[in-house]
Amino acid sequence: MLSQLRSFLEFLRLNRNVSAHTLRAYESDLTQFVSFMADTLERPAESVGPAEFDQLAIRGFLADLYRRGNSRASSARKLAAIRAFGRYLRRERLIEGDPGALVGTPKLEQRIPAHLELNEMEQLLEMPDTETPFGRRDRAILEMFYASGLRLSELVALDLDDVDLNGRLVRVHGKGGRERIVPFNRSAATAV
């Protein structure tokens, strides 16, 4: 299966135009999967073929990742690479069916983001020296960031035309080019 893996990586590089980083990640993840299959079958990796690529091998690999303490996000990424490789093998008629589709993706942990306490946020907002132009600018940035809940990239991309001080609204160009209107409070309007 190593020769098919090399062909798959070449296919990705030439036809899918994936980044070098993605290509390295796929190569690492899939090499690890093939090595796991070889260890399980007690054979050299060169002798493992597409016939051994099945649902049980994938589930065994994910279980092994769990035992080794890999995060769910890492396991999910490796599974995505395995699924892509499986689709490639199927398209090349080297396997029948799609064994990766029969394996569920590990549920990702939902982490609650860290937040500042009220006194910490007040202290942060008071840090800029509002006697200087840069201090007033920094205060306006912090107030708008805090009051609106914008992503940093959205805040950086704002133009003066996007801000309606009278209505205390800001037009935001977000992810995927979507536009939305976001309200902000009086203290942010005053700072701006």
CSV table of C-alpha atoms in Angstrom, one decimal:
chain,number,residue,atom,x,y,z
A,1,MET,CA,0.0,0.0,0.0
A,2,LEU,CA,3.0,2.3,0.2
A,3,SER,CA,3.2,2.7,-3.6
A,4,GLN,CA,-0.5,3.6,-3.6
A,5,LEU,CA,0.2,6.1,-0.8
A,6,ARG,CA,2.9,7.7,-2.9
A,7,SER,CA,0.6,7.9,-5.9
A,8,PHE,CA,-2.1,9.4,-3.7
A,9,LEU,CA,0.2,12.1,-2.4
A,10,GLU,CA,1.3,12.9,-6.0
A,11,PHE,CA,-2.4,13.1,-7.0
A,12,LEU,CA,-3.1,15.6,-4.2
A,13,ARG,CA,0.0,17.7,-5.1
A,14,LEU,CA,-0.8,17.8,-8.8
A,15,ASN,CA,-4.6,17.7,-9.0
A,16,ARG,CA,-5.9,19.1,-5.7
A,17,ASN,CA,-3.2,21.8,-5.3
A,18,VAL,CA,-3.0,21.2,-1.6
A,19,SER,CA,-0.4,23.1,0.5
A,20,ALA,CA,2.9,21.6,1.3
A,21,HIS,CA,1.8,21.6,5.0
A,22,THR,CA,-1.3,19.6,4.2
A,23,LEU,CA,0.7,17.2,2.0
A,24,ARG,CA,3.2,16.6,4.9
A,25,ALA,CA,0.3,16.0,7.4
A,26,TYR,CA,-1.4,13.5,5.0
A,27,GLU,CA,1.9,11.7,4.5
A,28,SER,CA,2.6,11.5,8.2
A,29,ASP,CA,-0.9,10.4,9.1
A,30,LEU,CA,-1.2,7.8,6.4
A,31,THR,CA,2.3,6.4,6.9
A,32,GLN,CA,1.4,6.0,10.6
A,33,PHE,CA,-1.8,4.2,9.6
A,34,VAL,CA,0.0,1.8,7.2
A,35,SER,CA,2.6,1.1,9.9
A,36,PHE,CA,-0.1,0.3,12.3
A,37,MET,CA,-1.7,-2.1,9.8
A,38,ALA,CA,1.7,-3.7,9.2
A,39,ASP,CA,2.3,-4.2,13.0
A,40,THR,CA,-1.2,-5.6,13.4
A,41,LEU,CA,-0.7,-8.1,10.6
A,42,GLU,CA,2.9,-8.8,11.7
A,43,ARG,CA,4.2,-8.1,8.2
A,44,PRO,CA,6.4,-5.5,6.6
A,45,ALA,CA,4.7,-2.3,5.6
A,46,GLU,CA,5.7,-3.0,1.9
A,47,SER,CA,3.6,-6.1,1.9
A,48,VAL,CA,0.4,-4.5,3.2
A,49,GLY,CA,-2.0,-4.1,0.3
A,50,PRO,CA,-5.3,-2.3,-0.3
A,51,ALA,CA,-7.2,-5.6,0.5
A,52,GLU,CA,-6.4,-5.0,4.2
A,53,PHE,CA,-7.7,-1.5,4.1
A,54,ASP,CA,-11.1,-2.0,5.8
A,55,GLN,CA,-13.3,-0.7,8.5
A,56,LEU,CA,-11.8,-2.9,11.2
A,57,ALA,CA,-8.3,-1.6,10.4
A,58,ILE,CA,-9.5,2.0,10.7
A,59,ARG,CA,-11.3,1.4,14.0
A,60,GLY,CA,-8.3,-0.4,15.4
A,61,PHE,CA,-6.0,2.5,14.4
A,62,LEU,CA,-8.3,5.0,16.1
A,63,ALA,CA,-8.5,2.8,19.2
A,64,ASP,CA,-4.7,2.7,19.2
A,65,LEU,CA,-4.5,6.5,19.0
A,66,TYR,CA,-6.9,6.7,21.9
A,67,ARG,CA,-4.7,4.4,24.0
A,68,ARG,CA,-1.7,6.4,23.2
A,69,GLY,CA,-3.4,9.6,24.5
A,70,ASN,CA,-3.9,11.4,21.2
A,71,SER,CA,-6.5,14.2,21.3
A,72,ARG,CA,-9.8,13.7,19.6
A,73,ALA,CA,-9.0,16.6,17.2
A,74,SER,CA,-5.8,14.8,16.2
A,75,SER,CA,-7.6,11.5,15.7
A,76,ALA,CA,-10.3,13.3,13.7
A,77,ARG,CA,-7.7,14.8,11.4
A,78,LYS,CA,-6.0,11.4,10.9
A,79,LEU,CA,-9.4,9.9,10.1
A,80,ALA,CA,-10.1,12.6,7.5
A,81,ALA,CA,-6.8,11.7,5.8
A,82,ILE,CA,-7.7,8.0,5.9
A,83,ARG,CA,-11.1,8.7,4.4
A,84,ALA,CA,-9.6,10.8,1.5
A,85,PHE,CA,-7.1,8.0,0.8
A,86,GLY,CA,-9.9,5.4,0.9
A,87,ARG,CA,-11.9,7.5,-1.7
A,88,TYR,CA,-8.8,7.7,-3.8
A,89,LEU,CA,-8.3,3.9,-3.7
A,90,ARG,CA,-11.9,3.3,-4.5
A,91,ARG,CA,-11.7,5.8,-7.5
A,92,GLU,CA,-8.7,3.8,-8.7
A,93,ARG,CA,-10.7,0.6,-8.3
A,94,LEU,CA,-8.3,-0.8,-5.8
A,95,ILE,CA,-10.9,-1.4,-3.2
A,96,GLU,CA,-14.7,-1.7,-3.2
A,97,GLY,CA,-16.9,0.4,-1.0
A,98,ASP,CA,-15.8,3.2,1.3
A,99,PRO,CA,-14.6,1.8,4.6
A,100,GLY,CA,-13.9,5.2,6.0
A,101,ALA,CA,-17.5,6.2,5.6
A,102,LEU,CA,-18.5,3.5,8.0
A,103,VAL,CA,-16.4,4.9,10.9
A,104,GLY,CA,-17.7,7.7,13.0
A,105,THR,CA,-15.7,10.8,13.6
A,106,PRO,CA,-14.5,11.2,17.2
A,107,LYS,CA,-16.6,13.9,19.0
A,108,LEU,CA,-14.5,16.9,19.6
A,109,GLU,CA,-14.2,18.4,23.1
A,110,GLN,CA,-16.2,21.6,23.6
A,111,ARG,CA,-13.8,23.9,25.5
A,112,ILE,CA,-15.2,27.0,27.1
A,113,PRO,CA,-13.0,29.9,26.1
A,114,ALA,CA,-11.1,31.6,28.9
A,115,HIS,CA,-12.4,35.0,29.8
A,116,LEU,CA,-11.4,38.0,31.8
A,117,GLU,CA,-13.1,38.9,35.1
A,118,LEU,CA,-14.9,42.3,35.2
A,119,ASN,CA,-12.2,44.0,37.2
A,120,GLU,CA,-9.5,42.7,34.7
A,121,MET,CA,-11.5,44.0,31.8
A,122,GLU,CA,-11.9,47.4,33.4
A,123,GLN,CA,-8.2,47.5,34.1
A,124,LEU,CA,-7.5,46.6,30.5
A,125,LEU,CA,-9.8,49.3,29.2
A,126,GLU,CA,-8.2,51.9,31.4
A,127,MET,CA,-4.6,51.1,30.3
A,128,PRO,CA,-4.3,53.3,27.2
A,129,ASP,CA,-3.2,56.9,27.9
A,130,THR,CA,-6.1,58.8,26.5
A,131,GLU,CA,-4.0,62.1,26.6
A,132,THR,CA,-2.2,60.9,23.4
A,133,PRO,CA,-3.6,60.2,20.0
A,134,PHE,CA,-2.3,56.6,20.0
A,135,GLY,CA,-3.8,56.1,23.5
A,136,ARG,CA,-7.2,57.3,22.3
A,137,ARG,CA,-7.0,55.0,19.3
A,138,ASP,CA,-6.1,52.1,21.4
A,139,ARG,CA,-8.9,52.8,23.8
A,140,ALA,CA,-11.4,53.0,20.9
A,141,ILE,CA,-10.1,49.7,19.6
A,142,LEU,CA,-10.4,48.0,23.0
A,143,GLU,CA,-13.9,49.4,23.6
A,144,MET,CA,-15.2,48.4,20.2
A,145,PHE,CA,-13.6,44.9,20.5
A,146,TYR,CA,-15.2,44.4,24.0
A,147,ALA,CA,-18.6,46.0,23.2
A,148,SER,CA,-19.2,44.3,19.9
A,149,GLY,CA,-17.7,40.8,20.2
A,150,LEU,CA,-16.1,41.1,16.8
A,151,ARG,CA,-13.3,38.8,15.7
A,152,LEU,CA,-9.9,40.5,15.7
A,153,SER,CA,-9.7,40.1,11.9
A,154,GLU,CA,-13.1,41.8,11.5
A,155,LEU,CA,-12.1,44.7,13.8
A,156,VAL,CA,-8.9,45.3,11.9
A,157,ALA,CA,-10.8,45.3,8.6
A,158,LEU,CA,-13.2,48.0,9.7
A,159,ASP,CA,-13.4,51.3,7.8
A,160,LEU,CA,-14.9,54.6,9.1
A,161,ASP,CA,-17.8,54.1,6.6
A,162,ASP,CA,-18.7,50.9,8.4
A,163,VAL,CA,-19.3,52.6,11.7
A,164,ASP,CA,-22.6,54.4,12.5
A,165,LEU,CA,-22.0,56.3,15.7
A,166,ASN,CA,-25.5,57.8,15.9
A,167,GLY,CA,-27.1,54.4,15.6
A,168,ARG,CA,-24.3,52.7,17.5
A,169,LEU,CA,-24.0,50.0,14.8
A,170,VAL,CA,-21.1,48.7,12.8
A,171,ARG,CA,-21.2,46.8,9.5
A,172,VAL,CA,-18.9,43.9,9.6
A,173,HIS,CA,-17.5,41.8,6.7
A,174,GLY,CA,-17.0,38.4,8.3
A,175,LYS,CA,-16.0,35.0,7.3
A,176,GLY,CA,-16.9,33.9,3.8
A,177,GLY,CA,-17.5,37.5,2.8
A,178,ARG,CA,-20.8,37.6,4.7
A,179,GLU,CA,-21.9,41.0,6.0
A,180,ARG,CA,-23.7,41.6,9.2
A,181,ILE,CA,-24.7,44.6,11.4
A,182,VAL,CA,-23.5,44.5,15.0
A,183,PRO,CA,-24.6,46.9,17.8
A,184,PHE,CA,-22.2,48.5,20.3
A,185,ASN,CA,-22.6,50.4,23.5
A,186,ARG,CA,-22.3,54.1,24.4
A,187,SER,CA,-18.8,53.8,25.9
A,188,ALA,CA,-17.5,52.3,22.7
A,189,ALA,CA,-19.2,55.1,20.7
A,190,THR,CA,-17.7,57.7,23.0
A,191,ALA,CA,-14.2,56.2,22.6
A,192,VAL,CA,-14.5,56.1,18.8
